[in-house]
Amino acid sequence: MKLSLVLATAVFSCLIGPLKAQVLTPEPELSLFISEPKLILEKEAHYCLINFELKNNTLDEIEFRTWSCSWQGYFSINKMELKIVAPFCDKNFPETKNLAGQEVWKRSIKLKLNPGYSLPIAFKLGMDFIRVLHEEKLSDSGVIIWSNELTIVKQ
């Protein structure tokens, strides 16, 4: 009886393979996704336009701090070959954005490629996310949320 049980277990294991426990990682509260790099030439300088999406992966509303026109200051790039370009801004004031559960905040951002760059350039966009908590004083810095990696290639 024991021998037939051992043989049945061995045959079953060979047929379906070893059983593995599936490890589930929780989805982050917020995610940053970048896409669609587009190279452009302006006044003999090279730029790249990218789109990004900040998604609230929860069902709860999240409030965060930004600026009316210099919101690019909350972003950084992990490559020295790229620099975030902020447009001219003459009336800048702090804002609080509400991001409903599952909502996506979409923007485009312009990056300048430093002279002497070489393609391809793989990079990530980081956002200094400063959550607004009504019972606490606003801080100058929050949690850096990094995007997926994107590669700029010759077009």
mmCIF file with all atom_site columns, N, CA, C and O in Angstrom, residues 56-102:
data_model
loop_
_atom_site.group_PDB
_atom_site.id
_atom_site.type_symbol
_atom_site.label_atom_id
_atom_site.label_alt_id
_atom_site.label_comp_id
_atom_site.label_asym_id
_atom_site.label_entity_id
_atom_site.label_seq_id
_atom_site.pdbx_PDB_ins_code
_atom_site.Cartn_x
_atom_site.Cartn_y
_atom_site.Cartn_z
_atom_site.occupancy
_atom_site.B_iso_or_equiv
_atom_site.pdbx_formal_charge
_atom_site.auth_seq_id
_atom_site.auth_comp_id
_atom_site.auth_asym_id
_atom_site.auth_atom_id
_atom_site.pdbx_PDB_model_num
ATOM 1   N N  . ASN A 1 56  ? -3.599  56.482 -8.861  1.00 0.00 ? 56  ASN A N  1
ATOM 2   C CA . ASN A 1 56  ? -3.993  56.118 -7.509  1.00 0.00 ? 56  ASN A CA 1
ATOM 3   C C  . ASN A 1 56  ? -4.555  54.700 -7.599  1.00 0.00 ? 56  ASN A C  1
ATOM 4   O O  . ASN A 1 56  ? -5.648  54.494 -8.128  1.00 0.00 ? 56  ASN A O  1
ATOM 5   N N  . ASN A 1 57  ? -3.817  53.728 -7.096  1.00 0.00 ? 57  ASN A N  1
ATOM 6   C CA . ASN A 1 57  ? -4.239  52.328 -7.185  1.00 0.00 ? 57  ASN A CA 1
ATOM 7   C C  . ASN A 1 57  ? -5.202  51.922 -6.082  1.00 0.00 ? 57  ASN A C  1
ATOM 8   O O  . ASN A 1 57  ? -5.637  50.774 -6.044  1.00 0.00 ? 57  ASN A O  1
ATOM 9   N N  . THR A 1 58  ? -5.524  52.850 -5.189  1.00 0.00 ? 58  THR A N  1
ATOM 10  C CA . THR A 1 58  ? -6.437  52.518 -4.094  1.00 0.00 ? 58  THR A CA 1
ATOM 11  C C  . THR A 1 58  ? -7.863  52.922 -4.466  1.00 0.00 ? 58  THR A C  1
ATOM 12  O O  . THR A 1 58  ? -8.107  53.500 -5.526  1.00 0.00 ? 58  THR A O  1
ATOM 13  N N  . LEU A 1 59  ? -8.781  52.663 -3.571  1.00 0.00 ? 59  LEU A N  1
ATOM 14  C CA . LEU A 1 59  ? -10.172 53.088 -3.748  1.00 0.00 ? 59  LEU A CA 1
ATOM 15  C C  . LEU A 1 59  ? -10.443 54.413 -3.035  1.00 0.00 ? 59  LEU A C  1
ATOM 16  O O  . LEU A 1 59  ? -11.513 54.992 -3.179  1.00 0.00 ? 59  LEU A O  1
ATOM 17  N N  . ASP A 1 60  ? -9.458  54.884 -2.268  1.00 0.00 ? 60  ASP A N  1
ATOM 18  C CA . ASP A 1 60  ? -9.607  56.110 -1.490  1.00 0.00 ? 60  ASP A CA 1
ATOM 19  C C  . ASP A 1 60  ? -9.030  57.306 -2.229  1.00 0.00 ? 60  ASP A C  1
ATOM 20  O O  . ASP A 1 60  ? -8.096  57.176 -3.013  1.00 0.00 ? 60  ASP A O  1
ATOM 21  N N  . GLU A 1 61  ? -9.582  58.473 -1.937  1.00 0.00 ? 61  GLU A N  1
ATOM 22  C CA . GLU A 1 61  ? -9.043  59.705 -2.510  1.00 0.00 ? 61  GLU A CA 1
ATOM 23  C C  . GLU A 1 61  ? -7.721  60.050 -1.824  1.00 0.00 ? 61  GLU A C  1
ATOM 24  O O  . GLU A 1 61  ? -7.569  59.881 -0.620  1.00 0.00 ? 61  GLU A O  1
ATOM 25  N N  . ILE A 1 62  ? -6.772  60.521 -2.634  1.00 0.00 ? 62  ILE A N  1
ATOM 26  C CA . ILE A 1 62  ? -5.473  60.945 -2.116  1.00 0.00 ? 62  ILE A CA 1
ATOM 27  C C  . ILE A 1 62  ? -5.260  62.388 -2.555  1.00 0.00 ? 62  ILE A C  1
ATOM 28  O O  . ILE A 1 62  ? -5.493  62.731 -3.712  1.00 0.00 ? 62  ILE A O  1
ATOM 29  N N  . GLU A 1 63  ? -4.817  63.226 -1.622  1.00 0.00 ? 63  GLU A N  1
ATOM 30  C CA . GLU A 1 63  ? -4.503  64.615 -1.947  1.00 0.00 ? 63  GLU A CA 1
ATOM 31  C C  . GLU A 1 63  ? -2.996  64.782 -1.931  1.00 0.00 ? 63  GLU A C  1
ATOM 32  O O  . GLU A 1 63  ? -2.312  64.222 -1.069  1.00 0.00 ? 63  GLU A O  1
ATOM 33  N N  . PHE A 1 64  ? -2.485  65.554 -2.894  1.00 0.00 ? 64  PHE A N  1
ATOM 34  C CA . PHE A 1 64  ? -1.053  65.802 -2.915  1.00 0.00 ? 64  PHE A CA 1
ATOM 35  C C  . PHE A 1 64  ? -0.767  67.237 -3.301  1.00 0.00 ? 64  PHE A C  1
ATOM 36  O O  . PHE A 1 64  ? -1.600  67.926 -3.865  1.00 0.00 ? 64  PHE A O  1
ATOM 37  N N  . ARG A 1 65  ? 0.436   67.676 -2.958  1.00 0.00 ? 65  ARG A N  1
ATOM 38  C CA . ARG A 1 65  ? 0.851   69.051 -3.183  1.00 0.00 ? 65  ARG A CA 1
ATOM 39  C C  . ARG A 1 65  ? 1.558   69.187 -4.525  1.00 0.00 ? 65  ARG A C  1
ATOM 40  O O  . ARG A 1 65  ? 2.324   68.322 -4.936  1.00 0.00 ? 65  ARG A O  1
ATOM 41  N N  . THR A 1 66  ? 1.279   70.291 -5.196  1.00 0.00 ? 66  THR A N  1
ATOM 42  C CA . THR A 1 66  ? 1.945   70.610 -6.451  1.00 0.00 ? 66  THR A CA 1
ATOM 43  C C  . THR A 1 66  ? 1.938   72.132 -6.607  1.00 0.00 ? 66  THR A C  1
ATOM 44  O O  . THR A 1 66  ? 1.553   72.848 -5.689  1.00 0.00 ? 66  THR A O  1
ATOM 45  N N  . TRP A 1 67  ? 2.355   72.619 -7.753  1.00 0.00 ? 67  TRP A N  1
ATOM 46  C CA . TRP A 1 67  ? 2.345   74.045 -8.064  1.00 0.00 ? 67  TRP A CA 1
ATOM 47  C C  . TRP A 1 67  ? 1.528   74.270 -9.320  1.00 0.00 ? 67  TRP A C  1
ATOM 48  O O  . TRP A 1 67  ? 1.431   73.380 -10.174 1.00 0.00 ? 67  TRP A O  1
ATOM 49  N N  . SER A 1 68  ? 0.984   75.459 -9.461  1.00 0.00 ? 68  SER A N  1
ATOM 50  C CA . SER A 1 68  ? 0.116   75.756 -10.603 1.00 0.00 ? 68  SER A CA 1
ATOM 51  C C  . SER A 1 68  ? 0.845   75.630 -11.936 1.00 0.00 ? 68  SER A C  1
ATOM 52  O O  . SER A 1 68  ? 0.293   75.098 -12.890 1.00 0.00 ? 68  SER A O  1
ATOM 53  N N  . CYS A 1 69  ? 2.082   76.130 -12.019 1.00 0.00 ? 69  CYS A N  1
ATOM 54  C CA . CYS A 1 69  ? 2.774   76.009 -13.312 1.00 0.00 ? 69  CYS A CA 1
ATOM 55  C C  . CYS A 1 69  ? 4.207   75.493 -13.198 1.00 0.00 ? 69  CYS A C  1
ATOM 56  O O  . CYS A 1 69  ? 4.810   75.169 -14.210 1.00 0.00 ? 69  CYS A O  1
ATOM 57  N N  . SER A 1 70  ? 4.758   75.367 -12.016 1.00 0.00 ? 70  SER A N  1
ATOM 58  C CA . SER A 1 70  ? 6.118   74.816 -11.909 1.00 0.00 ? 70  SER A CA 1
ATOM 59  C C  . SER A 1 70  ? 6.102   73.414 -11.292 1.00 0.00 ? 70  SER A C  1
ATOM 60  O O  . SER A 1 70  ? 6.998   73.043 -10.552 1.00 0.00 ? 70  SER A O  1
ATOM 61  N N  . TRP A 1 71  ? 5.078   72.642 -11.618 1.00 0.00 ? 71  TRP A N  1
ATOM 62  C CA . TRP A 1 71  ? 4.942   71.289 -11.074 1.00 0.00 ? 71  TRP A CA 1
ATOM 63  C C  . TRP A 1 71  ? 6.104   70.385 -11.452 1.00 0.00 ? 71  TRP A C  1
ATOM 64  O O  . TRP A 1 71  ? 6.372   69.389 -10.804 1.00 0.00 ? 71  TRP A O  1
ATOM 65  N N  . GLN A 1 72  ? 6.841   70.749 -12.507 1.00 0.00 ? 72  GLN A N  1
ATOM 66  C CA . GLN A 1 72  ? 7.977   69.935 -12.942 1.00 0.00 ? 72  GLN A CA 1
ATOM 67  C C  . GLN A 1 72  ? 9.058   69.855 -11.864 1.00 0.00 ? 72  GLN A C  1
ATOM 68  O O  . GLN A 1 72  ? 9.873   68.944 -11.857 1.00 0.00 ? 72  GLN A O  1
ATOM 69  N N  . GLY A 1 73  ? 9.065   70.824 -10.940 1.00 0.00 ? 73  GLY A N  1
ATOM 70  C CA . GLY A 1 73  ? 10.049  70.826 -9.857  1.00 0.00 ? 73  GLY A CA 1
ATOM 71  C C  . GLY A 1 73  ? 9.943   69.636 -8.922  1.00 0.00 ? 73  GLY A C  1
ATOM 72  O O  . GLY A 1 73  ? 10.878  69.347 -8.185  1.00 0.00 ? 73  GLY A O  1
ATOM 73  N N  . TYR A 1 74  ? 8.839   68.934 -8.953  1.00 0.00 ? 74  TYR A N  1
ATOM 74  C CA . TYR A 1 74  ? 8.662   67.746 -8.120  1.00 0.00 ? 74  TYR A CA 1
ATOM 75  C C  . TYR A 1 74  ? 9.207   66.484 -8.793  1.00 0.00 ? 74  TYR A C  1
ATOM 76  O O  . TYR A 1 74  ? 9.103   65.395 -8.245  1.00 0.00 ? 74  TYR A O  1
ATOM 77  N N  . PHE A 1 75  ? 9.771   66.636 -9.990  1.00 0.00 ? 75  PHE A N  1
ATOM 78  C CA . PHE A 1 75  ? 10.231  65.474 -10.746 1.00 0.00 ? 75  PHE A CA 1
ATOM 79  C C  . PHE A 1 75  ? 11.748  65.471 -10.892 1.00 0.00 ? 75  PHE A C  1
ATOM 80  O O  . PHE A 1 75  ? 12.388  66.519 -10.886 1.00 0.00 ? 75  PHE A O  1
ATOM 81  N N  . SER A 1 76  ? 12.295  64.286 -11.042 1.00 0.00 ? 76  SER A N  1
ATOM 82  C CA . SER A 1 76  ? 13.725  64.116 -11.272 1.00 0.00 ? 76  SER A CA 1
ATOM 83  C C  . SER A 1 76  ? 13.936  62.959 -12.257 1.00 0.00 ? 76  SER A C  1
ATOM 84  O O  . SER A 1 76  ? 13.033  62.166 -12.499 1.00 0.00 ? 76  SER A O  1
ATOM 85  N N  . ILE A 1 77  ? 15.140  62.915 -12.804 1.00 0.00 ? 77  ILE A N  1
ATOM 86  C CA . ILE A 1 77  ? 15.526  61.881 -13.768 1.00 0.00 ? 77  ILE A CA 1
ATOM 87  C C  . ILE A 1 77  ? 16.748  61.161 -13.208 1.00 0.00 ? 77  ILE A C  1
ATOM 88  O O  . ILE A 1 77  ? 17.608  61.796 -12.598 1.00 0.00 ? 77  ILE A O  1
ATOM 89  N N  . ASN A 1 78  ? 16.855  59.868 -13.453 1.00 0.00 ? 78  ASN A N  1
ATOM 90  C CA . ASN A 1 78  ? 17.983  59.115 -12.913 1.00 0.00 ? 78  ASN A CA 1
ATOM 91  C C  . ASN A 1 78  ? 19.182  59.066 -13.859 1.00 0.00 ? 78  ASN A C  1
ATOM 92  O O  . ASN A 1 78  ? 20.096  58.282 -13.651 1.00 0.00 ? 78  ASN A O  1
ATOM 93  N N  . LYS A 1 79  ? 19.220  59.903 -14.880 1.00 0.00 ? 79  LYS A N  1
ATOM 94  C CA . LYS A 1 79  ? 20.347  59.939 -15.829 1.00 0.00 ? 79  LYS A CA 1
ATOM 95  C C  . LYS A 1 79  ? 20.858  61.360 -15.983 1.00 0.00 ? 79  LYS A C  1
ATOM 96  O O  . LYS A 1 79  ? 20.074  62.292 -16.169 1.00 0.00 ? 79  LYS A O  1
ATOM 97  N N  . MET A 1 80  ? 22.175  61.523 -15.942 1.00 0.00 ? 80  MET A N  1
ATOM 98  C CA . MET A 1 80  ? 22.794  62.846 -16.073 1.00 0.00 ? 80  MET A CA 1
ATOM 99  C C  . MET A 1 80  ? 22.655  63.412 -17.484 1.00 0.00 ? 80  MET A C  1
ATOM 100 O O  . MET A 1 80  ? 22.778  64.619 -17.684 1.00 0.00 ? 80  MET A O  1
ATOM 101 N N  . GLU A 1 81  ? 22.406  62.564 -18.480 1.00 0.00 ? 81  GLU A N  1
ATOM 102 C CA . GLU A 1 81  ? 22.293  63.031 -19.865 1.00 0.00 ? 81  GLU A CA 1
ATOM 103 C C  . GLU A 1 81  ? 20.997  63.801 -20.124 1.00 0.00 ? 81  GLU A C  1
ATOM 104 O O  . GLU A 1 81  ? 20.840  64.397 -21.178 1.00 0.00 ? 81  GLU A O  1
ATOM 105 N N  . LEU A 1 82  ? 20.080  63.767 -19.184 1.00 0.00 ? 82  LEU A N  1
ATOM 106 C CA . LEU A 1 82  ? 18.766  64.390 -19.358 1.00 0.00 ? 82  LEU A CA 1
ATOM 107 C C  . LEU A 1 82  ? 18.507  65.431 -18.280 1.00 0.00 ? 82  LEU A C  1
ATOM 108 O O  . LEU A 1 82  ? 18.921  65.278 -17.138 1.00 0.00 ? 82  LEU A O  1
ATOM 109 N N  . LYS A 1 83  ? 17.796  66.482 -18.663 1.00 0.00 ? 83  LYS A N  1
ATOM 110 C CA . LYS A 1 83  ? 17.423  67.537 -17.727 1.00 0.00 ? 83  LYS A CA 1
ATOM 111 C C  . LYS A 1 83  ? 15.959  67.898 -17.979 1.00 0.00 ? 83  LYS A C  1
ATOM 112 O O  . LYS A 1 83  ? 15.542  68.062 -19.128 1.00 0.00 ? 83  LYS A O  1
ATOM 113 N N  . ILE A 1 84  ? 15.191  68.032 -16.906 1.00 0.00 ? 84  ILE A N  1
ATOM 114 C CA . ILE A 1 84  ? 13.785  68.418 -17.035 1.00 0.00 ? 84  ILE A CA 1
ATOM 115 C C  . ILE A 1 84  ? 13.708  69.909 -17.355 1.00 0.00 ? 84  ILE A C  1
ATOM 116 O O  . ILE A 1 84  ? 14.377  70.725 -16.726 1.00 0.00 ? 84  ILE A O  1
ATOM 117 N N  . VAL A 1 85  ? 12.892  70.234 -18.347 1.00 0.00 ? 85  VAL A N  1
ATOM 118 C CA . VAL A 1 85  ? 12.713  71.620 -18.765 1.00 0.00 ? 85  VAL A CA 1
ATOM 119 C C  . VAL A 1 85  ? 11.395  72.131 -18.192 1.00 0.00 ? 85  VAL A C  1
ATOM 120 O O  . VAL A 1 85  ? 10.352  71.526 -18.404 1.00 0.00 ? 85  VAL A O  1
ATOM 121 N N  . ALA A 1 86  ? 11.469  73.254 -17.497 1.00 0.00 ? 86  ALA A N  1
ATOM 122 C CA . ALA A 1 86  ? 10.259  73.880 -16.960 1.00 0.00 ? 86  ALA A CA 1
ATOM 123 C C  . ALA A 1 86  ? 9.938   75.097 -17.823 1.00 0.00 ? 86  ALA A C  1
ATOM 124 O O  . ALA A 1 86  ? 10.822  75.893 -18.123 1.00 0.00 ? 86  ALA A O  1
ATOM 125 N N  . PRO A 1 87  ? 8.695   75.246 -18.244 1.00 0.00 ? 87  PRO A N  1
ATOM 126 C CA . PRO A 1 87  ? 8.338   76.414 -19.051 1.00 0.00 ? 87  PRO A CA 1
ATOM 127 C C  . PRO A 1 87  ? 8.359   77.692 -18.211 1.00 0.00 ? 87  PRO A C  1
ATOM 128 O O  . PRO A 1 87  ? 8.347   77.644 -16.981 1.00 0.00 ? 87  PRO A O  1
ATOM 129 N N  . PHE A 1 88  ? 8.371   78.833 -18.883 1.00 0.00 ? 88  PHE A N  1
ATOM 130 C CA . PHE A 1 88  ? 8.317   80.109 -18.199 1.00 0.00 ? 88  PHE A CA 1
ATOM 131 C C  . PHE A 1 88  ? 7.034   80.175 -17.367 1.00 0.00 ? 88  PHE A C  1
ATOM 132 O O  . PHE A 1 88  ? 5.970   79.755 -17.815 1.00 0.00 ? 88  PHE A O  1
ATOM 133 N N  . CYS A 1 89  ? 7.159   80.714 -16.172 1.00 0.00 ? 89  CYS A N  1
ATOM 134 C CA . CYS A 1 89  ? 6.028   80.731 -15.248 1.00 0.00 ? 89  CYS A CA 1
ATOM 135 C C  . CYS A 1 89  ? 6.035   82.060 -14.510 1.00 0.00 ? 89  CYS A C  1
ATOM 136 O O  . CYS A 1 89  ? 6.975   82.355 -13.776 1.00 0.00 ? 89  CYS A O  1
ATOM 137 N N  . ASP A 1 90  ? 5.003   82.882 -14.705 1.00 0.00 ? 90  ASP A N  1
ATOM 138 C CA . ASP A 1 90  ? 4.982   84.180 -14.027 1.00 0.00 ? 90  ASP A CA 1
ATOM 139 C C  . ASP A 1 90  ? 3.949   84.278 -12.902 1.00 0.00 ? 90  ASP A C  1
ATOM 140 O O  . ASP A 1 90  ? 4.000   85.207 -12.104 1.00 0.00 ? 90  ASP A O  1
ATOM 141 N N  . LYS A 1 91  ? 3.021   83.369 -12.820 1.00 0.00 ? 91  LYS A N  1
ATOM 142 C CA . LYS A 1 91  ? 2.028   83.363 -11.735 1.00 0.00 ? 91  LYS A CA 1
ATOM 143 C C  . LYS A 1 91  ? 1.944   81.957 -11.162 1.00 0.00 ? 91  LYS A C  1
ATOM 144 O O  . LYS A 1 91  ? 1.102   81.151 -11.548 1.00 0.00 ? 91  LYS A O  1
ATOM 145 N N  . ASN A 1 92  ? 2.840   81.681 -10.236 1.00 0.00 ? 92  ASN A N  1
ATOM 146 C CA . ASN A 1 92  ? 2.959   80.340 -9.671  1.00 0.00 ? 92  ASN A CA 1
ATOM 147 C C  . ASN A 1 92  ? 2.454   80.352 -8.228  1.00 0.00 ? 92  ASN A C  1
ATOM 148 O O  . ASN A 1 92  ? 2.813   81.217 -7.446  1.00 0.00 ? 92  ASN A O  1
ATOM 149 N N  . PHE A 1 93  ? 1.610   79.384 -7.891  1.00 0.00 ? 93  PHE A N  1
ATOM 150 C CA . PHE A 1 93  ? 1.107   79.291 -6.527  1.00 0.00 ? 93  PHE A CA 1
ATOM 151 C C  . PHE A 1 93  ? 0.893   77.814 -6.182  1.00 0.00 ? 93  PHE A C  1
ATOM 152 O O  . PHE A 1 93  ? 0.687   76.977 -7.064  1.00 0.00 ? 93  PHE A O  1
ATOM 153 N N  . PRO A 1 94  ? 0.979   77.486 -4.882  1.00 0.00 ? 94  PRO A N  1
ATOM 154 C CA . PRO A 1 94  ? 0.793   76.088 -4.477  1.00 0.00 ? 94  PRO A CA 1
ATOM 155 C C  . PRO A 1 94  ? -0.642  75.635 -4.701  1.00 0.00 ? 94  PRO A C  1
ATOM 156 O O  . PRO A 1 94  ? -1.574  76.413 -4.566  1.00 0.00 ? 94  PRO A O  1
ATOM 157 N N  . GLU A 1 95  ? -0.762  74.369 -5.049  1.00 0.00 ? 95  GLU A N  1
ATOM 158 C CA . GLU A 1 95  ? -2.079  73.764 -5.259  1.00 0.00 ? 95  GLU A CA 1
ATOM 159 C C  . GLU A 1 95  ? -2.140  72.422 -4.545  1.00 0.00 ? 95  GLU A C  1
ATOM 160 O O  . GLU A 1 95  ? -1.124  71.764 -4.347  1.00 0.00 ? 95  GLU A O  1
ATOM 161 N N  . THR A 1 96  ? -3.344  72.031 -4.223  1.00 0.00 ? 96  THR A N  1
ATOM 162 C CA . THR A 1 96  ? -3.591  70.682 -3.727  1.00 0.00 ? 96  THR A CA 1
ATOM 163 C C  . THR A 1 96  ? -4.434  69.973 -4.768  1.00 0.00 ? 96  THR A C  1
ATOM 164 O O  . THR A 1 96  ? -5.484  70.471 -5.163  1.00 0.00 ? 96  THR A O  1
ATOM 165 N N  . LYS A 1 97  ? -3.941  68.851 -5.259  1.00 0.00 ? 97  LYS A N  1
ATOM 166 C CA . LYS A 1 97  ? -4.667  68.048 -6.239  1.00 0.00 ? 97  LYS A CA 1
ATOM 167 C C  . LYS A 1 97  ? -5.329  66.883 -5.524  1.00 0.00 ? 97  LYS A C  1
ATOM 168 O O  . LYS A 1 97  ? -4.735  66.267 -4.642  1.00 0.00 ? 97  LYS A O  1
ATOM 169 N N  . ASN A 1 98  ? -6.550  66.589 -5.910  1.00 0.00 ? 98  ASN A N  1
ATOM 170 C CA . ASN A 1 98  ? -7.268  65.419 -5.407  1.00 0.00 ? 98  ASN A CA 1
ATOM 171 C C  . ASN A 1 98  ? -7.231  64.344 -6.477  1.00 0.00 ? 98  ASN A C  1
ATOM 172 O O  . ASN A 1 98  ? -7.594  64.604 -7.618  1.00 0.00 ? 98  ASN A O  1
ATOM 173 N N  . LEU A 1 99  ? -6.796  63.180 -6.085  1.00 0.00 ? 99  LEU A N  1
ATOM 174 C CA . LEU A 1 99  ? -6.753  62.045 -6.994  1.00 0.00 ? 99  LEU A CA 1
ATOM 175 C C  . LEU A 1 99  ? -7.702  60.991 -6.443  1.00 0.00 ? 99  LEU A C  1
ATOM 176 O O  . LEU A 1 99  ? -7.417  60.349 -5.432  1.00 0.00 ? 99  LEU A O  1
ATOM 177 N N  . ALA A 1 100 ? -8.858  60.850 -7.068  1.00 0.00 ? 100 ALA A N  1
ATOM 178 C CA . ALA A 1 100 ? -9.861  59.886 -6.604  1.00 0.00 ? 100 ALA A CA 1
ATOM 179 C C  . ALA A 1 100 ? -9.327  58.461 -6.740  1.00 0.00 ? 100 ALA A C  1
ATOM 180 O O  . ALA A 1 100 ? -8.347  58.210 -7.451  1.00 0.00 ? 100 ALA A O  1
ATOM 181 N N  . GLY A 1 101 ? -9.986  57.537 -6.080  1.00 0.00 ? 101 GLY A N  1
ATOM 182 C CA . GLY A 1 101 ? -9.601  56.132 -6.183  1.00 0.00 ? 101 GLY A CA 1
ATOM 183 C C  . GLY A 1 101 ? -9.587  55.674 -7.634  1.00 0.00 ? 101 GLY A C  1
ATOM 184 O O  . GLY A 1 101 ? -10.518 55.954 -8.384  1.00 0.00 ? 101 GLY A O  1
ATOM 185 N N  . GLN A 1 102 ? -8.504  55.052 -8.050  1.00 0.00 ? 102 GLN A N  1
ATOM 186 C CA . GLN A 1 102 ? -8.294  54.521 -9.403  1.00 0.00 ? 102 GLN A CA 1
ATOM 187 C C  . GLN A 1 102 ? -8.126  55.617 -10.472 1.00 0.00 ? 102 GLN A C  1
ATOM 188 O O  . GLN A 1 102 ? -8.022  55.313 -11.644 1.00 0.00 ? 102 GLN A O  1
#
